[in-house]
PDB file of C-alpha atoms and ligand atoms in Angstrom:
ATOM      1  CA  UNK A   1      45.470 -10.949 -32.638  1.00 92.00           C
ATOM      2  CA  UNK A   2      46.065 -14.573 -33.302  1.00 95.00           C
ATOM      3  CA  UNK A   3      44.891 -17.267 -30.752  1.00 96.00           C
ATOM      4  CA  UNK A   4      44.424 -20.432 -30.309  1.00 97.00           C
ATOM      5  CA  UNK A   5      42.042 -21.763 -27.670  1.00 96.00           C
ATOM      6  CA  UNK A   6      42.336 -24.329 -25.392  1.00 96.00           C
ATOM      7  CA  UNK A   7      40.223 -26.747 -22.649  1.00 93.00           C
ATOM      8  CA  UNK A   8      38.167 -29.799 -22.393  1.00 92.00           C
ATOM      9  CA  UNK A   9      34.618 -29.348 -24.131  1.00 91.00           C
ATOM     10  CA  UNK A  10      32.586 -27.205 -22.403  1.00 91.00           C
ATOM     11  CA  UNK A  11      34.669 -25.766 -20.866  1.00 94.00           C
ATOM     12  CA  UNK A  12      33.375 -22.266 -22.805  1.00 92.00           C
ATOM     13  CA  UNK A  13      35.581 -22.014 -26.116  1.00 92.00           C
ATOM     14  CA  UNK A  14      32.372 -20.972 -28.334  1.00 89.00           C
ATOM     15  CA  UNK A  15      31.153 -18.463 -26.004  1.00 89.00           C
ATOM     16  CA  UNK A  16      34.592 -16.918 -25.094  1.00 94.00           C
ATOM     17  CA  UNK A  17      35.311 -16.900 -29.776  1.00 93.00           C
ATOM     18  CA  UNK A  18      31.547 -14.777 -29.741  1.00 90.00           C
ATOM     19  CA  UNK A  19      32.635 -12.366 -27.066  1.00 93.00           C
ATOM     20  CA  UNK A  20      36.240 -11.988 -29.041  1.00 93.00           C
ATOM     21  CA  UNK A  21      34.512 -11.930 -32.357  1.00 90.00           C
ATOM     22  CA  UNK A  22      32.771  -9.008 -31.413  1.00 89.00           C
ATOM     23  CA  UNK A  23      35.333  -7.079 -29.004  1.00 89.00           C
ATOM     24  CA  UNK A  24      38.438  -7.787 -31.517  1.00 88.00           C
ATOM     25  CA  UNK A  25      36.684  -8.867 -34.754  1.00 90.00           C
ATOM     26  CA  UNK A  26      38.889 -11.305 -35.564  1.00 91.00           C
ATOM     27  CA  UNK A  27      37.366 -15.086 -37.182  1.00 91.00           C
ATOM     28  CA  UNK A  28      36.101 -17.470 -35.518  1.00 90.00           C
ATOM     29  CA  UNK A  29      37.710 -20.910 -36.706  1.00 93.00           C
ATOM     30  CA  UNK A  30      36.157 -24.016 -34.851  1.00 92.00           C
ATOM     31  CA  UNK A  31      37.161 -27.317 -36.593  1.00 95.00           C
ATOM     32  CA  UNK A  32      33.927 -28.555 -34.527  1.00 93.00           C
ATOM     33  CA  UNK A  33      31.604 -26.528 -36.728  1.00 91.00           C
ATOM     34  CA  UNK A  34      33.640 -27.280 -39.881  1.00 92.00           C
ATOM     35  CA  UNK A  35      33.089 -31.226 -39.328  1.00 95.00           C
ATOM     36  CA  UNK A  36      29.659 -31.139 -38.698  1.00 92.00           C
ATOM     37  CA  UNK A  37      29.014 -28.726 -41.480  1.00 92.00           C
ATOM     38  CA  UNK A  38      30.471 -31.008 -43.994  1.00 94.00           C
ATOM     39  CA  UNK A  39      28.153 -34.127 -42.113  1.00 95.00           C
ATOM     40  CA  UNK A  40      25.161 -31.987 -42.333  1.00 92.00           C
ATOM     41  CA  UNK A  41      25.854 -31.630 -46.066  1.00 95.00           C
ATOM     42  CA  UNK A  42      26.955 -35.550 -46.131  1.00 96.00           C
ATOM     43  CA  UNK A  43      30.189 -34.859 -48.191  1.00 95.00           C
ATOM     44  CA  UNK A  44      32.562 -37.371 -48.149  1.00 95.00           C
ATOM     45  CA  UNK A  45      34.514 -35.682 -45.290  1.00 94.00           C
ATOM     46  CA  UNK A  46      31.199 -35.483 -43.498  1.00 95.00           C
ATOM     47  CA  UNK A  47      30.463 -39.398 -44.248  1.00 96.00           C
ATOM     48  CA  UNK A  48      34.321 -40.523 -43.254  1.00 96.00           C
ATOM     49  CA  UNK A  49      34.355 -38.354 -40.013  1.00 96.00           C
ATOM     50  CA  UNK A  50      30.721 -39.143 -38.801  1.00 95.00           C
ATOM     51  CA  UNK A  51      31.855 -42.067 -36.664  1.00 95.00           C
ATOM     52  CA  UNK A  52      34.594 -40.243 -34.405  1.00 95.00           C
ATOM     53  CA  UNK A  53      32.624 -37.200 -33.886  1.00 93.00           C
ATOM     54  CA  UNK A  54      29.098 -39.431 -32.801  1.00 91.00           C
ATOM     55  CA  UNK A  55      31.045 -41.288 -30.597  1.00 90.00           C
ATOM     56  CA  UNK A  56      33.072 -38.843 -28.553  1.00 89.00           C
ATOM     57  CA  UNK A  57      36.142 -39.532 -30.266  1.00 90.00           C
ATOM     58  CA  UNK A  58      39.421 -38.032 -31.989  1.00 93.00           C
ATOM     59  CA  UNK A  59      39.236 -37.574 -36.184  1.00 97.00           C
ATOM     60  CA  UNK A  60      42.570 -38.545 -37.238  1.00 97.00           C
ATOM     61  CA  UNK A  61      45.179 -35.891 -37.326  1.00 97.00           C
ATOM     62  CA  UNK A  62      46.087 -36.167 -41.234  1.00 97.00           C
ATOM     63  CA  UNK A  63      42.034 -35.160 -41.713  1.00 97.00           C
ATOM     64  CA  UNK A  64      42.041 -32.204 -39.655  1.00 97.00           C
ATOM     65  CA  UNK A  65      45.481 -30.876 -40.227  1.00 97.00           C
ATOM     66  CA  UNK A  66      44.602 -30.762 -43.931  1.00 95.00           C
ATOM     67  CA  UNK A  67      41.358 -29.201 -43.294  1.00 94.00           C
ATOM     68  CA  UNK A  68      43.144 -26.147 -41.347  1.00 95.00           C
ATOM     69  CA  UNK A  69      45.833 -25.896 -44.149  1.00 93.00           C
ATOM     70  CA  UNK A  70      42.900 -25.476 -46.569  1.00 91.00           C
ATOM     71  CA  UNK A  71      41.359 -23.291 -44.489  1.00 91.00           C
ATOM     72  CA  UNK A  72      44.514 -20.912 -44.002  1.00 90.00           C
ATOM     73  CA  UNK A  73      45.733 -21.238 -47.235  1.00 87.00           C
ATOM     74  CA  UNK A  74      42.502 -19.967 -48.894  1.00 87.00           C
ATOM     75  CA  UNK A  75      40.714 -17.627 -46.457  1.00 82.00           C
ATOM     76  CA  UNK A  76      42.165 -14.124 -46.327  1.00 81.00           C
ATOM     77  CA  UNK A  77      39.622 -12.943 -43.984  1.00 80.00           C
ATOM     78  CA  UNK A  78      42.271 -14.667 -41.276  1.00 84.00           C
ATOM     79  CA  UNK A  79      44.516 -12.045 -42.704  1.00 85.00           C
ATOM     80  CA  UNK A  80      43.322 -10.102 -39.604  1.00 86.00           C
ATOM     81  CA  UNK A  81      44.207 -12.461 -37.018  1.00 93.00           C
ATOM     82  CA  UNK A  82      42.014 -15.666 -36.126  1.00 94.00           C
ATOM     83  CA  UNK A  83      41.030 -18.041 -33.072  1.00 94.00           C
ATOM     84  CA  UNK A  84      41.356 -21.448 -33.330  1.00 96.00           C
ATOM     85  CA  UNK A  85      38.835 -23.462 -31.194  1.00 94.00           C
ATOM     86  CA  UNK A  86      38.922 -26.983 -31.179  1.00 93.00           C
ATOM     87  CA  UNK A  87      42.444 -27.198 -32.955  1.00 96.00           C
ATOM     88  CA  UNK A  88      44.786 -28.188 -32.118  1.00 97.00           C
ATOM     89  CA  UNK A  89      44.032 -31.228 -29.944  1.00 94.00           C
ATOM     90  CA  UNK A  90      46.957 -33.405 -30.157  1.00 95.00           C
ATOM     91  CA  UNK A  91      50.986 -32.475 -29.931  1.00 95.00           C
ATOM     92  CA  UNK A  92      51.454 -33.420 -33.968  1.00 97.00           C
ATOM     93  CA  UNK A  93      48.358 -31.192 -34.434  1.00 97.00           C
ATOM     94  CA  UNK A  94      50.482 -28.437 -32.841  1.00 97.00           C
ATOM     95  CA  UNK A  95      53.656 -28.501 -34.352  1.00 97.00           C
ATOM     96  CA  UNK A  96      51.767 -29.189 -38.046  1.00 97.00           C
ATOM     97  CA  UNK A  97      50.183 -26.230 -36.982  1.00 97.00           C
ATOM     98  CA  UNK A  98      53.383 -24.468 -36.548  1.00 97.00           C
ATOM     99  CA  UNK A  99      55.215 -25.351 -39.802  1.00 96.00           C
ATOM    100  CA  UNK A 100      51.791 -24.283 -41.872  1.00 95.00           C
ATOM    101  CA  UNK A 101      52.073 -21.010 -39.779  1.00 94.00           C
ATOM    102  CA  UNK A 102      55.717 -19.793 -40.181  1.00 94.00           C
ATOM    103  CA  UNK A 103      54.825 -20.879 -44.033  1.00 92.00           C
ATOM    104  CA  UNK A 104      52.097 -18.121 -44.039  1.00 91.00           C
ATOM    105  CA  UNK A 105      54.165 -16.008 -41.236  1.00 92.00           C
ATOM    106  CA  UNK A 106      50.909 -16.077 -39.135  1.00 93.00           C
ATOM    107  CA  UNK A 107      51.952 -17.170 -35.881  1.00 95.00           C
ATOM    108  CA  UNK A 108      50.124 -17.889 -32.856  1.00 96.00           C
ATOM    109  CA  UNK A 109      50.397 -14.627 -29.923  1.00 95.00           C
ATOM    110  CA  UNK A 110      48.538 -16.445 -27.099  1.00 95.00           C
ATOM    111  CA  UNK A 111      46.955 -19.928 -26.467  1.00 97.00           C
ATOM    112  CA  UNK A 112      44.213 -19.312 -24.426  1.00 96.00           C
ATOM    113  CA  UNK A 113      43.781 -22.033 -21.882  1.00 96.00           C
ATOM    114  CA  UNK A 114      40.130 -22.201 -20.125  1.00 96.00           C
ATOM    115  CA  UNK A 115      40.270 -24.541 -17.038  1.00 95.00           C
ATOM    116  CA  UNK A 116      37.298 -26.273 -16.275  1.00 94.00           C
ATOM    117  CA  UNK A 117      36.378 -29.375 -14.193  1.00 92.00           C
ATOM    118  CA  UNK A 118      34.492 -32.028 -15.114  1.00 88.00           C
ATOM    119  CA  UNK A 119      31.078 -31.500 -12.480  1.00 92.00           C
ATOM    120  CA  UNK A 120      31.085 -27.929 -14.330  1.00 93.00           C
ATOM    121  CA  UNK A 121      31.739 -29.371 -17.680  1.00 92.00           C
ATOM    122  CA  UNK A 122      29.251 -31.984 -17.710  1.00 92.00           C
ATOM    123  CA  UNK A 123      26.529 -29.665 -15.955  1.00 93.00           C
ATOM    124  CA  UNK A 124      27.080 -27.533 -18.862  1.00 93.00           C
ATOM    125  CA  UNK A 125      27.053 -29.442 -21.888  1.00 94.00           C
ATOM    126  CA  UNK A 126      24.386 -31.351 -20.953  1.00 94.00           C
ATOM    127  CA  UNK A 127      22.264 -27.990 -20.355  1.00 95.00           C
ATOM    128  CA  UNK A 128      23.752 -26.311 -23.773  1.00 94.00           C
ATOM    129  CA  UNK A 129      21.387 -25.958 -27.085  1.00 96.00           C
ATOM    130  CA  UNK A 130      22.547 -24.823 -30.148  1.00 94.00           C
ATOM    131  CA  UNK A 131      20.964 -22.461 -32.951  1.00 95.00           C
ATOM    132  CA  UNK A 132      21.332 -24.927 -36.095  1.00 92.00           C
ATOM    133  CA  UNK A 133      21.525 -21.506 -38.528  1.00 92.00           C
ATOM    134  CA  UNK A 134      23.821 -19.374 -36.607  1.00 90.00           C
ATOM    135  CA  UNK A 135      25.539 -21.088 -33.763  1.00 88.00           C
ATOM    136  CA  UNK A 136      24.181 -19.036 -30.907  1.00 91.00           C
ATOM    137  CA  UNK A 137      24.585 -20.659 -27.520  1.00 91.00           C
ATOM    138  CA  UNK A 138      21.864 -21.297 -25.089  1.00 94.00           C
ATOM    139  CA  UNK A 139      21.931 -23.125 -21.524  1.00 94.00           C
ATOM    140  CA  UNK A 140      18.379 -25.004 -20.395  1.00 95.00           C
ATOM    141  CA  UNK A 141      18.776 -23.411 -16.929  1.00 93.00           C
ATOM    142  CA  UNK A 142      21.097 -20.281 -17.044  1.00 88.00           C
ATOM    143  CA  UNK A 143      20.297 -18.621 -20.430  1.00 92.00           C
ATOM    144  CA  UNK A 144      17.307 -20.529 -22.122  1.00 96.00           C
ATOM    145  CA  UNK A 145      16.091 -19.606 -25.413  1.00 97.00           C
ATOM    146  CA  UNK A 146      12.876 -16.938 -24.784  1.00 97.00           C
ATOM    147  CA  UNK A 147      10.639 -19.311 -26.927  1.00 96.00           C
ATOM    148  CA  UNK A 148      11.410 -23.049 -26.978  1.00 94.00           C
ATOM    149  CA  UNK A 149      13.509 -24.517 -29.364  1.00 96.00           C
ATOM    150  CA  UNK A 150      13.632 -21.073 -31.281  1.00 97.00           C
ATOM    151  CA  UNK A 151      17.059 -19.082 -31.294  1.00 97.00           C
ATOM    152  CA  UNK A 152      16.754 -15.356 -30.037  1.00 95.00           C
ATOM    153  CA  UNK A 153      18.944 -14.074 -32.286  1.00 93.00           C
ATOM    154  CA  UNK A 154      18.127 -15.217 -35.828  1.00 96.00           C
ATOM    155  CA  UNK A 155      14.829 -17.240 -35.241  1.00 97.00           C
ATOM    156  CA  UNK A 156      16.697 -20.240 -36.163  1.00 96.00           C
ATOM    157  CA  UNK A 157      15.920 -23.803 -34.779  1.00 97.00           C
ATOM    158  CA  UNK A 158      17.620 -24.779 -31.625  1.00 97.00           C
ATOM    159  CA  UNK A 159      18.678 -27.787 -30.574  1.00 96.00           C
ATOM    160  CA  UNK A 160      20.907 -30.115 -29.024  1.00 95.00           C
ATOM    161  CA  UNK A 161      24.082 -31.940 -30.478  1.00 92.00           C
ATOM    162  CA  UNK A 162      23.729 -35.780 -29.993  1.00 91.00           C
ATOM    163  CA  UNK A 163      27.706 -35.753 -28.542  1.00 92.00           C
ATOM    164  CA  UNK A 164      26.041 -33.660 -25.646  1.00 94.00           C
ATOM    165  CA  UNK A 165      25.085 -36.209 -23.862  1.00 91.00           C
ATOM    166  CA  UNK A 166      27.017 -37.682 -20.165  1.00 89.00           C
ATOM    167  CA  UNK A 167      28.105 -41.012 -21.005  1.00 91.00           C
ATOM    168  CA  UNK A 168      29.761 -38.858 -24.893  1.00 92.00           C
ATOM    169  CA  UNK A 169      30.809 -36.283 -22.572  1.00 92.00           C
ATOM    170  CA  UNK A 170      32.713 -38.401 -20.259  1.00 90.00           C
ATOM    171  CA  UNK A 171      34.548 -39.940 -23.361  1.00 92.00           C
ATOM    172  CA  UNK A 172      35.317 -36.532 -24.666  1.00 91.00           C
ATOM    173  CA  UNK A 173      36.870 -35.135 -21.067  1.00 90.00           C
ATOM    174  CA  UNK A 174      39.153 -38.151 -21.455  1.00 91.00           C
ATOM    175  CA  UNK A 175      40.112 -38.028 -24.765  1.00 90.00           C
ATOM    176  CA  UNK A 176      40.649 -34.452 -24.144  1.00 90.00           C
ATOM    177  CA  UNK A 177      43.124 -35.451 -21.036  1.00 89.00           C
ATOM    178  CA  UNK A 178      45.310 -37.680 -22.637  1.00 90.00           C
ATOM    179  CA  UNK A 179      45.419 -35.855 -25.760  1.00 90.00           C
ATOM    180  CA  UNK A 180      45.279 -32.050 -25.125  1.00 87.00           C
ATOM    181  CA  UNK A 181      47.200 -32.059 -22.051  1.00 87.00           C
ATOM    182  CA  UNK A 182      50.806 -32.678 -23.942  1.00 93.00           C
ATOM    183  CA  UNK A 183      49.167 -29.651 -26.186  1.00 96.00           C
ATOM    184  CA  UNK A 184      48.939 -27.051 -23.084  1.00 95.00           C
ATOM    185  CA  UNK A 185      52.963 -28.182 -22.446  1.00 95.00           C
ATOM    186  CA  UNK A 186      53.748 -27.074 -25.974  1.00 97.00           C
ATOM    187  CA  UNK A 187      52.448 -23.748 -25.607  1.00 97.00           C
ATOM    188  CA  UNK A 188      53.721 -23.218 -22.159  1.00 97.00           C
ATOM    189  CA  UNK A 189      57.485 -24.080 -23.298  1.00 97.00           C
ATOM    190  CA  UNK A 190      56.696 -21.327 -26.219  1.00 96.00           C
ATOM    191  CA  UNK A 191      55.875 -18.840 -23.343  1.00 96.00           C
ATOM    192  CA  UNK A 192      52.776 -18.409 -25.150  1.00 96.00           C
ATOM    193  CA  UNK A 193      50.237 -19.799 -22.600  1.00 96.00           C
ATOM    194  CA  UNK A 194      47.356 -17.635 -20.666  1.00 95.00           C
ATOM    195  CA  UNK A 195      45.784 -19.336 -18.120  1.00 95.00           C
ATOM    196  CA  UNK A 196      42.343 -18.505 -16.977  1.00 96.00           C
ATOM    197  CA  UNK A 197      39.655 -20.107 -14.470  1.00 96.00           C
ATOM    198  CA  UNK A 198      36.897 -21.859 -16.695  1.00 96.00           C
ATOM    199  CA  UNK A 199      35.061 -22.618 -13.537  1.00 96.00           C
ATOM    200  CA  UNK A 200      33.569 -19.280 -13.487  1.00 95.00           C
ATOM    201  CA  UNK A 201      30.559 -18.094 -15.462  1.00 91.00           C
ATOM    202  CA  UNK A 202      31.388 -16.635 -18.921  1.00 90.00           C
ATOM    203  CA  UNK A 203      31.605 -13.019 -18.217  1.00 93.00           C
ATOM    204  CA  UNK A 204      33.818 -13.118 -15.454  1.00 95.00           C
ATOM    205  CA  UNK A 205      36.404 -15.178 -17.803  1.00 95.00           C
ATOM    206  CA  UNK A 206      36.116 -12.695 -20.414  1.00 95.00           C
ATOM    207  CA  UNK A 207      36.884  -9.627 -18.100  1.00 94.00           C
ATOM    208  CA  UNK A 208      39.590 -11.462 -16.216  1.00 94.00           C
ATOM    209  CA  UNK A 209      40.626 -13.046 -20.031  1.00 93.00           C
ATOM    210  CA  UNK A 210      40.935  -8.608 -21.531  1.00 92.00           C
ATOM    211  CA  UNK A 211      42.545  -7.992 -18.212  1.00 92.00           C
ATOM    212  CA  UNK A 212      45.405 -10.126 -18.979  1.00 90.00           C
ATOM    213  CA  UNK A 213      45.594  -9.297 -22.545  1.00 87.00           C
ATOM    214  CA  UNK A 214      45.807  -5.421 -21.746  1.00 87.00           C
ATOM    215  CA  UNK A 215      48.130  -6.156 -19.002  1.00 81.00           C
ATOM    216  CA  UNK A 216      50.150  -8.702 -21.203  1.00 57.00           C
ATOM    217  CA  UNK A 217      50.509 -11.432 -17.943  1.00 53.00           C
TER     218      UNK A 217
HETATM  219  P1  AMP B   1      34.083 -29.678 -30.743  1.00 50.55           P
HETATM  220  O1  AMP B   1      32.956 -28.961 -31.394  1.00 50.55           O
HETATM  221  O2  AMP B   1      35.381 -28.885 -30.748  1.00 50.55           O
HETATM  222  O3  AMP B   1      33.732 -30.198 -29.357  1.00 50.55           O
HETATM  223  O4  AMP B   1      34.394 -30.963 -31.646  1.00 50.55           O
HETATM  224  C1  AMP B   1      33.428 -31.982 -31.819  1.00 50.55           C
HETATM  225  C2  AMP B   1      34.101 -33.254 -32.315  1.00 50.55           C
HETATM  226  O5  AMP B   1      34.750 -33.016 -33.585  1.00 50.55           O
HETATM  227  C3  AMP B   1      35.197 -33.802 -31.405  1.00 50.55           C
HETATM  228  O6  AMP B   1      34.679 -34.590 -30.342  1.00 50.55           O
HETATM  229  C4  AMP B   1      36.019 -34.612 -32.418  1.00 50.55           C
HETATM  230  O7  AMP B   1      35.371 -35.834 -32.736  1.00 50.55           O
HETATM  231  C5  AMP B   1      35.967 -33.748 -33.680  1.00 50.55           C
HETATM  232  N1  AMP B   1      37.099 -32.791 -33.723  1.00 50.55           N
HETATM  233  C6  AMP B   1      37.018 -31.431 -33.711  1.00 50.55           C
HETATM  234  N2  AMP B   1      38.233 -30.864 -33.779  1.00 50.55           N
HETATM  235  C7  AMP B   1      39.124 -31.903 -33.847  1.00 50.55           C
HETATM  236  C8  AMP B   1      40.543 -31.974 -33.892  1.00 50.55           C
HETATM  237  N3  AMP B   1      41.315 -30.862 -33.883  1.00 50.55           N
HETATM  238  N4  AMP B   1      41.121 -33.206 -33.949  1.00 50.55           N
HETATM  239  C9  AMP B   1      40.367 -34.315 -33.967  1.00 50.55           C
HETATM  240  N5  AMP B   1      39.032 -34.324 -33.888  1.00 50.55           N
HETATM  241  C10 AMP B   1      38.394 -33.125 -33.829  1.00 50.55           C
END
């Protein structure tokens, strides 16, 4: 299956791509994790995007677009189908998206669209902690880690990304609403949109999420 996710931050995209990683093993692409991957190493990319992603802010479309079309281009394991979280964000993210896909003849099935609201979003990402080694998600009050600061799964270090903070988070839910919104449209003209309630905790959106996949709504 090929999807594409979509929803402000926080509003479950990660957790949803581990749950579909696992039921329909199919990759896991998250721009996100690509950008600060390449700041953690301080590459170039990392040192030219630093600024937008500290700050809440959009990287510009020419950087990520070519990033994806790298991505695509050289990564068979996509061969089997792939989400996209995080991408794309803005309406000429889409329709790049589109050309570099009919290229490849890999076109997008569904765009998943998780609906969340901002009291849920914020209480969320401000909760959230990361595994630094391999990405596990943790919540401070609904799913803490069993030992502080130490993932459950790999052992890893676990901590919190600096953009996960309210004032960042505010930023992001409106960069996300003028940007992202136009991006929703496009896939709802394609007939290609699934809407589900983001509101709701994360198992609830994945059964109601394989109910409308088996039932094809
Ligand atoms: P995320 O992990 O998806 O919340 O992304 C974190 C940050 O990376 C965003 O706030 C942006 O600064 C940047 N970013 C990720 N994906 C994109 C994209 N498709 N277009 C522009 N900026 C992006």
């Amino acid at each position: 299956m090929r999807l594409v996710l979509l929803g402000p931050p926080g509003a479950g995209k990660g957790t949803l791509a581990a749950f579909l990683n696992k039921e329909l093993n199919i990759p896991h692409v998250s721009t996100g994790d690509i950008l600060r991957e390449e700041m953690k190493n301080n590459t170039p990319l990392g040192q030219e995007v630093k600024k937008y992603v500290e700050s809440g802010g959009l990287v510009p479309d020419e950087v990520v677009i070519k990033l994806i079309e790298n991505k695509f281009s050289s990564d068979s394991a996509i061969d089997k189908g792939y989400m996209l979280d995080g991408f794309p964000r803005t309406e000429v993210q889409a329709k790049n998206l589109d050309a570099i896909l009919n290229n490849l003849n890999k076109q997008v099935d569904y765009a998943v669209y998780l609906n969340a609201s901002l009291p849920v979003v914020i209480e969320r990402l401000t909760g959230r902690r990361i595994c630094r080694n391999c990405s596990a998600i943790f919540h401070m009050k609904n799913n803490p880690p069993k030992e502080e600061g130490i993932c459950n799964e790999c052992g890893g270090e676990v901590y919190q990304r600096p953009d996960d903070n309210e004032e960042t988070i505010k930023t992001r839910m409106d960069v996300y609403l003028e940007n992202t919104k136009p991006v929703i449209d496009y896939y709802e003209a394609q007939e290609k949109l699934k809407k589900v309630d983001a509101d709701k905790d994360s198992q609830e959106v994945q059964e109601n999420l394989m109910k409308i996949f088996n039932g094809g709504r």
